[in-house]
Structure formats: C-alpha cells, structure tokens
C-alpha cells in the first residue's frame, strides 16, 4: 500500500479511485444513519462526506451502505463445494469475509487438506480467513484419516490468513486437563480460541473458559447462552442447515450484551444458501424477530471483526477496507451491490467476474482417492443379543440427538429395520485405512419407508455412513459412494436412484455450484420419494456420527454415549 498516496487522496489533493455518492451510511459503531459519499483508494476508504472526487463515480440513489458481512464461523466443506465455489454462492449475499475452520478436510487429510483449502481460497472474490483446526481427531472414539500435532498447528498459524485456533471440540478433554489439548491451547495464547461445548455448565464450564477459550456457537437455549456469556465467552448465534438456533436465542439479545454477540452459519448447505441466503438471512431473521436493524447489522460486521482482531474491516471509516454492501430496505437488507476492497464483486445477488475462472477439472493429487474400504469384512447383519436396543433419536433442526430404548424387530435371530415404526438400521464404515471397522446401530427420526442413503460426509471423522430400510439397499448405497471416490447416494434394492460424487476428500465436488445444485436436488427428491420428510436428510445423517455432540452417536468403533464419552453396547436390559 502506498501510504503517501492514500493520505494525499484523503486530503483531497488527488482523485480517489472510486466515489460512491448519494448513499445512506449505516454507522454500526454510533448507530446512526446519515447521507454521505464514500471515497475509496487502493481498496481502502479514504474519505466520507461531500466534496469527494473520484476517477469513477457511482450514484447509489439513496441506497443504504453498511460494512460487508462477516461469517464468524463456517465449515465450507459442508456446502459440498470447494472454497472458490462457496465464495461464489455467498458473495452475492453481501458476505465479504469468511472465517472458515477447515476441520472437516483436516480429519481426512491433515495438513495437506488444509493447504488445499488455503490455496483454493486465493481464487475467491472475497476474503477467506482460517482458524486452524483443533482436536484432529476430535476424540479417540472414532477413526479419522489424519492427526494434527501441536507442531502442525504452530506451523499453520504462520500461514497468511490464519486468525486463531478453531473450535476446541473435545471439551471433556479440556475439563479433565488432557495434556495434548492443553498444549494446543497454550501454543495459541494471545490469539482468538474458539469453543465448542454443547450443554456444558457449572464448574466444568468454568474450567473450559479458564483455559482461555473465548467463543461458543453451540448454544441451543437462552439459559445456556447467558451462563456462557457470564463466563466471558462471546456467543455466535447459529443458523445452519442441520442446526437452526437463531429464533430460540433471539431473546438473549439486549443492548447490554449485543456487542458480545455475532452471527455464524457453521454448517450451511449450498441449497439453503441459494434459497435463503447466508449471513444476510440471519440478519433478516433477527430484524423480523424484533432486533433493531443496526444492532443486527453490527452483529454481522463490527462484532466478528473485533473478535478476530480484524481491525481493518467491520466499519465504514477512513483507513478501513472498502468492504461494502448496498441495499434498499433497512428492515429487510438484500444486497444490491457488494464491494470487496473497493471492487464491485457482486450485483443483484450474482458474482461479477472480473476475470474468467478456469473450469474445475477432474479431482487429482493428494485430495483424491480417499475412500479405502475392506469390503470383505462389511456385514450389516445384527445378531439378537437382548430384548431392547439403544436407538439414536434424530432431532430435526438440532445436532443434539436423543438416546432412546426400543424393542427391535427380530427375524431369524437378527435385529432388522422396522420402517413402520421409523426404526432404521445405521452403519458407519471406516474408510481411511481399510481397517474393516463397522459400527452398527439403529436410528429413529429419518422417516424412510424403503431404500437407503449413504455418504462420506460424517462429522468429524468422515467415515462412510449409511442408513436404510434393508441391508441390500444399504450395501448398494455404500458401494455407490465408494465407487466415485466419495459422495452421497440414494438407493432402493440394487438400483441407484441418485448419486453426487464428492471426489475432493470425499467431502466436496470438483464441479461448479450449478452442477452440484442439480445433483443435490435429485438426491433430495429421491429421499422424499422414499418417505423422508426431513428438510435436509443428508445434513442430519452427517451429524449422527459426531461423538462430541450429546447424547447418542455412532462411529466405526460403536455406539458412543457422548455424556460419558465411552462406547456402550447396542443391546441393553
């Protein structure tokens, strides 16, 4: 940056690169809205008010201007598209900064996966920053594809765009004083350290916060969020695809605490982004729920910028990046123009491409061919060992599951799926090392009447997860996703009804956003035809194996009682 020229333009001695005139400035710091012009040079704001002169002048015709939106915590992998395609999806929503935790690909490929994300992000039309994943693997109760050491974390924190330590998921390990975890946290002292401690309370929460963890995005109730605020943790109010917590948490927001609150999308599927939006959708929901507009906008701009110490953005003021969103309605903001560092990057919801981006090709290299299964050892038969089984109770709109006990349907000495009671068989197949590990169980709440669905997106270990009404459909689905290097499939009997290949680590497509949209629509239609009424059944299925979210989950090692952090038998008395 040429600081001399920047100051010269700010004084008015030279022309600005760009002047936005006749705008209504939304000052998220003071809470005021005032008419102004905005002068931009070298991607930064250099002047406000009348008299600004520029080489290019844009008349905003009275439109509102606020800082670009910041997604405080997101896993881009959950969108099923690579970073540059994810950015295409959200930039038209007014998002100019993403703080991404590449925790998912790290559990498959470790450092190599993170480097792929960092490299691919350089082609994005917005700014993608990263928190370095913690707890890889999340626990010892599942088999992941990689492990990050403290040395790896220290090395990755030196990468451009790294802003802190990602969510510390193994909260029981932190509370109990696990030396590896405390070493990770200790190496990040002085940086933002994001949290993940669903349901944690009392002295255990005190211990977790005392470790230096200073944010939380897993709150599902106002009482939980208030206790965590009292422990000094910033609360990221989440509205993703599988976890929809915003409406429940809106009563938390007051003028006294809102500066400690941010918005995040966490795991948001690209279909929801296309239909509803990104952070802008959360802002509109908050305003509709009674949060004053400027307060809601502040939670999407200045608050996350300050949390991550991004003091060059989050506010429209001289010296800040010219990351700007223009919209017409303060009470229902929808991006009309989006500027990132003073460049128009999106207009009326669509990315403005300055230079053509090469079409995504066939996935290759170290991020491909990550599905390795010992098929000879795969068997979905469950011998009867009792009269009652533990069942995972899926809850739509939540990552938390219920732990239910039911009588299984038995036939010829085996426990079978019983679609009439919404009781389906579920399996998690280890797919990183071809170990032959298979965890077997039952799930309720999916709603399939026939057929099966499978995927290699299974947080956080990302083994191959499959559930269904019969063993043949389950095997067809599992083999289908493995045959394309990872992905998602819907089957009935030996027929594949819909298939989405995800060759990048078994998590992301190497195709365009439009192609993925078409294929996920086909998956959704096929699952609906088989009887499920869930809004996003694949997103729900993908979290049934996450052994750090209560209550009961399934990994390749077996059923996990998350509260006790141990493997429990499927059959119980």
PDB file of C-alpha atoms in Angstrom, residues 49 60 69 88 97 132 182 184 196 234 282-283 292 359-360 365 392 400 416 431 489 500 539 562:
ATOM      1  CA  UNK A  49     -18.882  13.310   3.193  1.00  0.00           C
ATOM      2  CA  UNK A  60     -26.242   4.906  -5.079  1.00  0.00           C
ATOM      3  CA  UNK A  69     -20.926  -9.097   6.268  1.00  0.00           C
ATOM      4  CA  UNK A  88     -19.465 -17.557  -5.471  1.00  0.00           C
ATOM      5  CA  UNK A  97     -15.200 -12.083   4.813  1.00  0.00           C
ATOM      6  CA  UNK A 132      -6.522 -23.677  12.412  1.00  0.00           C
ATOM      7  CA  UNK A 182      -3.781 -28.004  26.835  1.00  0.00           C
ATOM      8  CA  UNK A 184      -2.594 -26.964  21.666  1.00  0.00           C
ATOM      9  CA  UNK A 196     -17.470 -25.925  21.174  1.00  0.00           C
ATOM     10  CA  UNK A 234     -18.642 -14.466  23.005  1.00  0.00           C
ATOM     11  CA  UNK A 282     -29.629 -14.358   9.720  1.00  0.00           C
ATOM     12  CA  UNK A 283     -29.716 -10.552   9.797  1.00  0.00           C
ATOM     13  CA  UNK A 292     -33.199  -3.305  15.860  1.00  0.00           C
ATOM     14  CA  UNK A 359     -13.484 -24.525 -15.077  1.00  0.00           C
ATOM     15  CA  UNK A 360     -12.961 -27.109 -12.355  1.00  0.00           C
ATOM     16  CA  UNK A 365      -3.497 -35.334  -6.427  1.00  0.00           C
ATOM     17  CA  UNK A 392     -30.236 -42.723  18.143  1.00  0.00           C
ATOM     18  CA  UNK A 400     -28.133 -32.980  19.626  1.00  0.00           C
ATOM     19  CA  UNK A 416     -33.835 -55.706  11.450  1.00  0.00           C
ATOM     20  CA  UNK A 431     -12.955 -45.585   5.050  1.00  0.00           C
ATOM     21  CA  UNK A 489     -26.225 -41.744  -2.803  1.00  0.00           C
ATOM     22  CA  UNK A 500     -23.463 -36.995  -6.123  1.00  0.00           C
ATOM     23  CA  UNK A 539     -27.127 -32.961   6.657  1.00  0.00           C
ATOM     24  CA  UNK A 562     -21.382 -38.703  24.456  1.00  0.00           C
TER      25      UNK A 562
END
